[in-house]
Amino acid sequence: MKVTAPVDGTQFDAIVIGAGYGGVSCAAVLASRGMRVLVVDKNAKPGGKAMPAARSDGVTTELWPVAGGPAYGTRFEDLMDLVGLSREVIIAPEKGANFVYIDDQDQQHALEVSSQPIRNPLLVFSMARAFGVPVWKMLGLLRMNLHSMRISDAEMEEYDRVSMLDYMKRFHLPAPVLHWLSSLMNLFFVVPVDQLPASEAILTLRGVAKGGAGRYHRGGYGVVAQAAVDYVVKQQGVYLPSTRVNEVLVEGGRAVGISTPHGCYFAPVVISNAGIQPTVFKLVGEGAFPAGYVQRVKEYVPSWAFVGVRYDLSRPFFKIPMNVYFSSESGWDRSRFAAAEAGQWPHNPLLFVTVPSLYDPSLVTPEVAQVALIGVLCSPDPDSPMNAQATVELEKMVDRLWPEFRSLVTRRKVYGADAVSSTTRDNVLHQGGECIGLGQLIGQCGRSKPDFRAPLQGLYYAGTDAGGRGIGTTQAVDSGWNVAHAILEDYRKGVWKRPTSGVRKVDDAITALMSVQEAGEVVGDRVPQGLDKRDAQGVEDRQEAREKGRKKQSAKTASAKPL
């Protein structure tokens, strides 16, 4: 498709596809350096998988279990500082997590830990008591902690090729501790523990020790993403929610913009937060890439999914906001996952429970005492029959653990890999429902991690697939930050140039933006951001603004003002 930006075209310095944490952090950094950025997202609100669910009954919750880590000392704080959001938004309670070991007799052994940085050197002995392990057997864990802290940056690369399971086994950990750590790795990375590079796990455990874990945000986990989008708009950028990208426009061997149902937008830089595989196979098309690269992208393996149920409860049931139930059958490797996928589920799989209102009580109403989000590991393929079975196995375990729980349920909503995919990552290769993105696996991390610079001039990837390290949204923000600075460096090197023509006329802008949502319709409680009162001459009279846009189609570009 030949696409040449017209003189009065919709021109930006950069376009970001997707308002997940990788996308919005990249957009915010670029906007802070004077670039005019367009952020386009198919959802009504930013945040991606961490997008909040604000309901008509006054309850705000998450779509599925969400928490972050480390709590402190990550790019999240840098992003918050950049966009002017107080760090008081971070919630990391003293009683932040409850780890419950279920032994082979179905007896429960609980260990409560803080979300704050680890300050108690005796925590290992508390763990021994909680899990019923002789104290002397904890020496292996102490040796492992000491060894992991001493690995230099130069040595860390060696551990890109060592699985975390093999690394842990070197220290002869007691069985409950090995089950706990293996389950924790499943929870953090959502991949087989025998394929997780020890390097990724060690770096994260270091960060958790120094910065705590189980972070949440006041007002909902997605508030930082919303603040980032608001910041981009204040810097003369534009945010288009509820807008699908049909394709990335390519001309002369480089990405030059995007097409949407509402028109085309142009920029010398396009950043995709939609995932590498959906970008290559759906938004761009494999013909624009070298054959070897296409084959490699086809071979990338996604993380697993977390699927489950959201429950509204009539009275408070949980006391701690994050709860992890694990057993000797938890801590899945490839063989355990394959067995479950074949229908042979364990008696007590890993169960992950979050209760957002125990972080922030303002998220619920007197009529809804708590919303509990419960999840189990599953296939990322939206069409996998494992999805339905996972919900059945989850509720079997719920009934065993808490016989009275179901009597408190006033509302029940199942979420599967299909729901995750439709909300976030498009399904193109038997994936889409993954919890994180591309799996942090041996062969896909460290030097083998995908390059955030695509082999198509002007196209970059931001998010969990490339450019960052860490877990979940922490990795996404790290990526967005790194990719933005790389784009700025590429500009300084002359890899791309800012547009000098094609500045868009403001009334044309009004017309195009109004087509995103019909006059009188809003997205949530807001109009498309970037179309503010200065430009639309009063959002209240959007129909009049649209008519003015039509009448001034022939106005000269010189009379325009920037969005």
XYZ file of C-alpha atoms in Angstrom:
563
model
C 0.000 0.000 0.000
C 1.523 3.335 -1.064
C 1.022 5.921 1.643
C 2.450 9.392 1.289
C 1.544 11.859 4.026
C -0.323 14.808 2.520
C 0.676 18.351 3.360
C -2.296 18.672 5.683
C -1.908 15.125 7.023
C -2.114 13.983 10.616
C 1.530 14.368 11.557
C 3.271 13.500 14.833
C 6.833 12.987 15.977
C 6.022 9.510 17.315
C 3.054 7.165 17.436
C 2.604 4.619 20.222
C 0.309 1.658 19.561
C -1.120 0.426 22.845
C -1.517 2.169 26.201
C -0.155 -0.615 28.368
C 2.557 0.323 30.832
C 5.311 -0.143 28.256
C 3.550 2.131 25.784
C 2.562 4.940 28.141
C 5.972 5.087 29.836
C 7.695 5.352 26.446
C 5.220 8.021 25.341
C 5.697 10.048 28.531
C 9.487 10.098 28.236
C 9.331 11.145 24.578
C 6.762 13.843 25.360
C 8.986 15.170 28.140
C 11.709 15.779 25.525
C 9.471 17.917 23.351
C 8.169 15.268 20.968
C 4.530 15.412 19.921
C 3.209 11.923 20.591
C 0.033 10.122 19.572
C -1.062 7.219 21.804
C -3.690 4.909 20.302
C -5.358 2.097 22.238
C -8.240 -0.238 21.504
C -9.523 0.002 25.083
C -11.490 2.815 26.691
C -8.863 3.316 29.393
C -5.077 3.007 29.549
C -3.203 0.335 31.479
C -3.338 -2.730 29.239
C -3.597 -5.828 31.403
C -3.567 -3.509 34.427
C -6.504 -1.463 33.158
C -8.925 -0.786 36.046
C -12.516 -1.967 36.006
C -14.717 0.876 37.272
C -18.267 -0.440 37.607
C -21.598 1.359 37.561
C -22.291 0.281 41.160
C -19.389 2.386 42.442
C -16.915 -0.490 42.790
C -13.465 -0.261 41.227
C -11.542 -3.484 40.868
C -9.083 -5.220 38.564
C -9.905 -7.502 35.661
C -7.781 -10.284 37.203
C -5.261 -10.598 40.071
C -2.775 -7.726 39.824
C 0.099 -6.670 42.077
C 3.594 -5.408 41.347
C 7.129 -5.806 42.519
C 9.560 -4.673 43.636
C 7.509 -2.132 45.551
C 10.282 0.474 45.494
C 13.455 1.182 43.561
C 12.159 0.683 40.000
C 11.429 2.815 36.958
C 7.845 3.059 38.216
C 9.014 5.725 40.655
C 10.897 7.530 37.890
C 7.755 7.484 35.753
C 5.648 8.808 38.620
C 8.127 11.625 39.223
C 8.163 12.477 35.518
C 4.387 12.773 35.202
C 3.934 14.577 38.520
C 2.289 11.769 40.475
C 3.017 11.591 44.199
C 4.847 8.495 45.393
C 2.226 8.293 48.115
C 0.139 6.548 45.458
C 2.246 3.423 46.133
C 0.708 1.093 48.705
C 3.005 -1.537 50.229
C 1.402 -2.690 53.509
C 3.233 -4.296 56.406
C 0.857 -7.236 56.185
C 1.045 -7.435 52.438
C 1.213 -11.119 51.552
C 0.126 -14.431 52.993
C 1.902 -17.569 51.754
C 0.063 -20.743 52.689
C 1.772 -24.115 52.314
C -0.683 -27.004 51.987
C 1.034 -30.217 53.047
C 0.267 -33.713 51.796
C -2.373 -34.109 54.529
C -4.109 -30.911 53.355
C -2.983 -29.074 56.488
C -2.321 -25.361 55.992
C 0.845 -23.587 57.188
C 0.715 -19.795 56.804
C 3.546 -17.282 56.576
C 2.628 -13.586 56.606
C 5.204 -11.211 55.126
C 5.499 -7.475 54.617
C 5.408 -5.744 51.248
C 8.122 -3.420 52.536
C 11.841 -4.025 51.893
C 13.173 -6.983 53.875
C 14.700 -5.591 57.057
C 14.376 -8.640 59.291
C 17.361 -11.004 58.893
C 15.488 -13.548 61.018
C 12.717 -13.957 58.445
C 14.277 -17.231 57.346
C 13.657 -18.662 60.824
C 10.043 -17.485 60.772
C 9.711 -19.374 57.510
C 11.183 -22.500 59.095
C 8.596 -22.404 61.876
C 5.714 -21.680 59.518
C 6.589 -24.462 57.069
C 7.570 -26.987 59.749
C 11.225 -27.192 58.703
C 14.114 -27.705 61.169
C 16.100 -24.481 61.403
C 19.385 -26.120 60.410
C 17.851 -27.161 57.086
C 17.389 -23.482 56.211
C 21.139 -23.067 55.814
C 20.794 -23.987 52.150
C 18.477 -21.012 51.603
C 20.922 -18.719 53.388
C 23.760 -20.004 51.195
C 21.681 -19.471 48.071
C 20.786 -15.913 49.098
C 24.416 -15.101 49.837
C 25.629 -16.622 46.573
C 23.017 -14.809 44.477
C 23.919 -11.447 46.010
C 27.604 -11.940 45.129
C 27.149 -12.677 41.427
C 28.730 -9.857 39.431
C 27.177 -8.294 36.350
C 29.849 -9.963 34.220
C 29.078 -13.368 35.726
C 25.302 -12.945 35.470
C 25.302 -13.671 31.753
C 26.331 -17.264 32.504
C 23.050 -17.697 34.357
C 21.022 -16.812 31.263
C 21.565 -20.464 30.293
C 20.951 -22.050 33.726
C 17.376 -22.794 34.775
C 16.209 -21.452 38.113
C 15.152 -24.964 39.121
C 18.665 -26.301 38.544
C 20.141 -23.329 40.380
C 17.934 -23.878 43.440
C 18.681 -27.599 43.525
C 22.385 -26.863 43.941
C 21.689 -25.674 47.496
C 19.680 -28.706 48.706
C 16.723 -26.663 49.897
C 14.140 -28.348 52.144
C 11.112 -29.518 50.167
C 8.588 -26.888 51.404
C 11.057 -24.096 50.645
C 11.745 -25.455 47.155
C 7.982 -25.699 46.545
C 7.536 -22.131 47.813
C 10.302 -20.650 45.671
C 9.225 -22.615 42.593
C 5.646 -21.415 43.062
C 6.905 -17.871 43.553
C 8.781 -18.102 40.257
C 5.591 -19.295 38.540
C 3.775 -16.348 40.092
C 6.411 -13.769 39.163
C 7.213 -14.930 35.629
C 4.334 -17.306 34.700
C 6.689 -19.726 32.932
C 8.039 -23.235 33.687
C 10.547 -23.102 36.517
C 12.822 -25.476 34.577
C 12.975 -23.006 31.659
C 13.228 -19.755 33.615
C 16.780 -18.347 33.405
C 18.317 -18.100 36.853
C 19.608 -14.653 35.862
C 16.077 -13.246 35.550
C 15.006 -14.775 38.860
C 18.118 -13.701 40.765
C 17.869 -10.089 39.613
C 14.213 -9.979 40.640
C 14.818 -11.583 44.043
C 17.558 -9.028 44.679
C 15.132 -6.254 43.834
C 12.434 -7.684 46.085
C 14.873 -8.003 48.990
C 15.888 -4.357 48.606
C 12.557 -2.870 47.555
C 9.811 -5.145 48.855
C 7.005 -6.716 46.805
C 3.243 -6.736 46.505
C 2.945 -3.082 45.436
C -0.464 -1.639 44.634
C -1.599 1.877 43.665
C -4.101 4.058 45.457
C -7.174 4.293 43.260
C -6.339 1.111 41.329
C -3.238 -0.367 39.763
C -3.790 1.483 36.478
C -3.721 5.025 37.907
C -0.069 5.496 36.973
C -0.876 4.634 33.348
C -3.700 7.175 33.373
C -1.380 9.819 34.824
C 1.158 9.073 32.083
C -1.457 9.513 29.351
C -2.675 12.747 30.946
C 0.910 13.987 30.967
C 1.377 13.203 27.265
C -1.750 15.210 26.464
C -0.540 18.158 28.546
C 2.640 18.121 26.474
C 0.557 18.718 23.313
C 0.202 15.028 22.532
C -2.994 13.169 21.673
C -4.570 10.097 23.228
C -7.113 8.128 21.193
C -8.914 5.481 23.280
C -11.353 2.928 21.871
C -9.436 3.040 18.579
C -8.077 -0.072 16.901
C -5.033 0.138 14.675
C -5.724 -1.602 11.383
C -2.137 -1.643 10.195
C 1.258 -0.043 10.422
C 1.839 1.914 7.224
C 5.077 1.100 5.396
C 6.661 3.047 2.565
C 10.164 2.969 1.174
C 11.230 0.227 3.568
C 10.265 2.071 6.747
C 7.285 2.515 9.040
C 5.643 5.879 8.374
C 2.427 5.759 10.383
C -0.746 3.835 11.139
C -4.224 3.452 9.733
C -7.308 3.290 11.937
C -11.052 3.160 11.215
C -10.994 6.953 11.607
C -8.122 7.769 9.292
C -4.351 7.634 8.927
C -1.753 9.173 11.233
C 1.873 9.709 10.302
C 5.171 9.824 12.187
C 8.814 8.934 11.521
C 8.758 6.700 14.607
C 6.163 4.028 15.428
C 6.392 2.198 18.760
C 4.304 -0.943 19.158
C 3.165 -1.969 22.618
C 0.900 -4.569 21.033
C 3.430 -7.420 21.240
C 6.035 -8.536 18.719
C 3.997 -11.372 17.232
C 0.763 -9.377 16.674
C 2.857 -6.511 15.288
C 4.760 -8.640 12.773
C 1.933 -10.908 11.650
C -1.104 -8.642 11.933
C -0.203 -4.958 12.014
C 2.716 -4.934 9.563
C 2.719 -8.228 7.678
C 5.591 -10.659 7.410
C 6.471 -9.501 3.898
C 8.069 -6.368 5.352
C 10.639 -8.379 7.329
C 13.522 -10.735 6.458
C 12.438 -14.376 6.254
C 14.808 -15.461 9.027
C 13.412 -12.839 11.370
C 9.846 -13.912 10.630
C 10.712 -17.525 11.420
C 12.348 -16.522 14.686
C 9.312 -14.485 15.731
C 7.070 -17.469 14.953
C 9.165 -19.580 17.310
C 8.926 -17.224 20.280
C 7.038 -18.803 23.179
C 4.609 -16.736 25.271
C 4.250 -16.886 29.020
C 1.402 -18.925 30.452
C -1.910 -17.371 31.401
C -3.557 -16.790 34.755
C -7.278 -17.484 34.482
C -9.976 -17.682 37.114
C -12.924 -15.965 38.742
C -13.844 -12.571 40.223
C -16.092 -12.896 43.253
C -18.131 -10.149 44.949
C -18.557 -10.972 48.637
C -21.326 -9.860 50.987
C -18.992 -9.563 53.967
C -15.215 -9.359 54.489
C -13.574 -12.756 54.173
C -9.874 -12.243 53.458
C -7.651 -10.303 55.849
C -4.534 -9.805 53.705
C -4.578 -8.295 50.199
C -2.382 -10.894 48.469
C -2.626 -14.617 49.202
C -0.656 -17.448 47.607
C -1.643 -21.079 48.244
C 0.895 -23.696 47.188
C 1.733 -27.363 47.752
C 4.194 -30.064 46.739
C 2.259 -30.151 43.447
C 2.802 -26.446 42.824
C 5.872 -25.002 41.196
C 5.103 -26.167 37.687
C 7.782 -27.223 35.258
C 7.112 -28.254 31.665
C 6.003 -31.769 32.568
C 3.520 -30.640 35.217
C 2.009 -28.095 32.868
C 1.745 -30.721 30.114
C -0.056 -33.068 32.503
C -2.586 -30.381 33.455
C -3.030 -29.457 29.800
C -3.857 -33.120 29.137
C -6.508 -33.005 31.872
C -4.468 -34.461 34.749
C -4.674 -31.604 37.225
C -2.987 -31.773 40.637
C -5.056 -31.908 43.799
C -3.717 -28.550 45.017
C -2.434 -26.341 42.180
C -0.978 -22.884 42.758
C -3.768 -20.491 43.740
C -3.271 -16.715 43.561
C -5.729 -14.407 45.344
C -5.793 -10.614 45.468
C -8.307 -8.345 47.204
C -7.798 -4.755 45.968
C -9.948 -3.151 48.674
C -7.564 -4.454 51.341
C -4.985 -2.153 49.767
C -7.420 0.715 49.223
C -10.796 0.530 51.040
C -12.251 3.290 48.836
C -12.521 0.812 45.952
C -15.640 -0.896 47.334
C -19.064 0.134 48.634
C -21.036 -0.930 51.732
C -23.046 -3.256 49.491
C -19.925 -5.025 48.173
C -17.655 -5.824 51.106
C -14.819 -7.309 49.048
C -13.999 -8.325 45.491
C -11.704 -11.353 45.488
C -9.814 -12.161 42.298
C -8.631 -15.763 42.213
C -6.466 -17.285 39.501
C -4.614 -20.432 38.457
C -2.037 -21.143 35.762
C -3.346 -22.026 32.318
C -2.584 -22.085 28.596
C -2.307 -18.697 26.850
C -4.227 -20.071 23.863
C -7.777 -18.630 23.974
C -9.046 -21.739 22.188
C -7.463 -24.234 24.588
C -9.924 -26.512 26.450
C -7.614 -26.050 29.440
C -9.383 -22.738 30.143
C -12.692 -24.310 31.126
C -11.015 -27.060 33.136
C -8.891 -24.523 35.000
C -11.989 -22.796 36.366
C -13.429 -26.135 37.492
C -10.203 -27.076 39.289
C -9.964 -23.627 40.867
C -13.440 -23.840 42.341
C -12.850 -27.376 43.601
C -9.894 -26.039 45.553
C -11.856 -23.013 46.772
C -14.542 -25.331 48.148
C -11.941 -27.471 49.930
C -10.073 -24.540 51.426
C -13.077 -22.441 52.459
C -16.344 -24.422 52.653
C -18.296 -21.294 53.659
C -16.871 -19.046 50.917
C -19.481 -19.663 48.219
C -22.328 -18.699 50.550
C -20.899 -15.155 50.641
C -20.706 -14.745 46.868
C -23.157 -12.221 45.413
C -21.602 -11.957 41.970
C -19.329 -14.289 40.006
C -17.469 -13.544 36.770
C -15.156 -16.001 35.015
C -12.161 -14.652 33.071
C -10.201 -16.868 30.698
C -7.412 -16.515 28.170
C -10.005 -15.394 25.622
C -10.967 -12.430 27.825
C -7.313 -11.512 28.333
C -6.666 -11.652 24.585
C -9.720 -9.610 23.593
C -8.767 -6.924 26.117
C -5.044 -6.871 25.427
C -2.952 -8.961 23.020
C -4.454 -10.193 19.748
C -4.377 -13.924 19.096
C -2.223 -14.647 16.040
C -0.202 -17.792 16.906
C -2.127 -19.804 19.505
C -1.360 -17.092 22.026
C -2.926 -13.835 23.183
C -4.088 -14.790 26.662
C -0.612 -14.779 28.190
C -0.294 -13.114 31.568
C 2.831 -11.145 30.698
C 4.057 -11.367 27.088
C 6.834 -13.400 25.533
C 7.983 -15.916 28.112
C 11.140 -15.136 30.054
C 12.703 -18.421 29.001
C 16.196 -19.700 28.329
C 16.870 -18.600 24.759
C 14.539 -15.588 25.012
C 16.348 -13.566 27.704
C 19.637 -11.774 28.167
C 21.527 -11.586 24.885
C 18.798 -13.711 23.309
C 15.988 -11.307 24.198
C 14.351 -9.762 21.124
C 15.809 -6.462 19.965
C 13.438 -3.554 20.570
C 14.558 -2.128 17.221
C 12.646 -3.995 14.525
C 14.415 -4.778 11.228
C 12.065 -2.230 9.673
C 13.267 1.365 9.845
C 11.212 3.502 12.207
C 9.556 0.601 14.064
C 10.299 -0.133 17.721
C 8.795 -2.469 20.331
C 8.057 -1.445 23.916
C 6.664 -3.556 26.735
C 7.378 -6.955 28.198
C 8.578 -8.472 24.910
C 11.729 -6.397 24.490
C 13.899 -3.749 26.073
C 13.392 -4.376 29.786
C 13.994 -6.713 32.717
C 11.973 -7.625 35.764
C 8.493 -8.963 36.291
C 5.226 -7.942 34.677
C 4.482 -4.238 34.641
C 7.857 -3.464 36.225
C 9.539 -4.946 33.157
C 7.106 -3.079 30.890
C 7.934 0.321 32.401
C 11.644 -0.490 32.324
C 11.293 -1.290 28.632
C 9.302 1.842 27.828
C 11.875 3.993 29.576
C 14.835 2.325 27.843
C 13.228 2.313 24.405
C 12.327 6.005 24.638
C 15.907 6.943 25.433
C 17.150 4.734 22.584
C 14.775 6.511 20.190
C 16.112 9.870 21.348
C 19.671 8.627 20.846
C 18.773 7.407 17.350
C 17.463 10.898 16.610
C 20.749 12.440 17.711
C 22.564 10.012 15.402
C 20.352 10.979 12.474
C 18.592 7.606 12.194
C 15.292 9.459 11.880
C 14.236 13.083 11.509
C 11.380 15.072 12.948
C 8.801 16.067 10.332
C 9.126 19.572 8.897
C 5.883 19.575 6.915
C 2.414 18.169 7.152
C 1.486 20.017 10.344
C -2.144 19.315 10.899
C -4.773 22.046 10.852
C -6.644 22.296 14.113
C -10.108 22.175 12.593
C -9.181 19.064 10.628
C -8.026 17.672 13.959
C -11.409 18.340 15.491
C -13.182 16.615 12.617
C -10.988 13.503 12.769
C -11.022 13.221 16.537
C -14.767 13.662 16.677
C -15.125 10.640 14.432
C -13.581 8.524 17.187
C -16.729 8.931 19.256
C -19.987 10.314 17.907
C -21.025 13.724 19.192
C -22.471 13.451 22.665
C -20.707 10.183 23.459
C -17.809 10.060 25.883
C -15.249 7.395 26.725
C -15.865 6.672 30.384
C -16.096 10.170 31.829
C -13.768 11.821 29.314
C -13.686 12.911 25.690
C -10.797 11.760 23.505
C -7.762 13.310 25.141
C -5.850 15.851 23.110
C -9.120 17.377 21.934
C -9.399 19.794 24.824
C -11.444 22.957 25.280
C -8.792 25.138 23.662
C -8.957 23.176 20.418
C -12.609 22.214 20.290
C -13.849 25.640 21.434
C -15.795 23.936 24.176
C -16.251 20.176 24.232
C -19.842 20.778 25.290
C -20.664 21.947 21.770
C -18.872 19.200 19.855
C -21.325 19.238 16.988
C -20.611 22.886 16.293
C -16.874 22.200 16.414
C -17.282 19.439 13.860
C -19.193 21.754 11.530
C -16.492 24.399 11.820
C -13.950 21.765 10.903
C -15.841 21.003 7.705
C -16.183 24.667 6.740
C -12.485 25.377 7.176
C -11.131 22.455 5.169
C -9.542 24.912 2.731
C -7.880 27.070 5.399
C -4.144 27.586 4.964
C -1.741 25.559 7.079
C -0.246 28.813 8.348
C -3.435 29.554 10.266
C -3.161 26.320 12.229
C -2.219 25.939 15.854
C -0.806 22.686 17.342
C -3.003 20.208 19.160
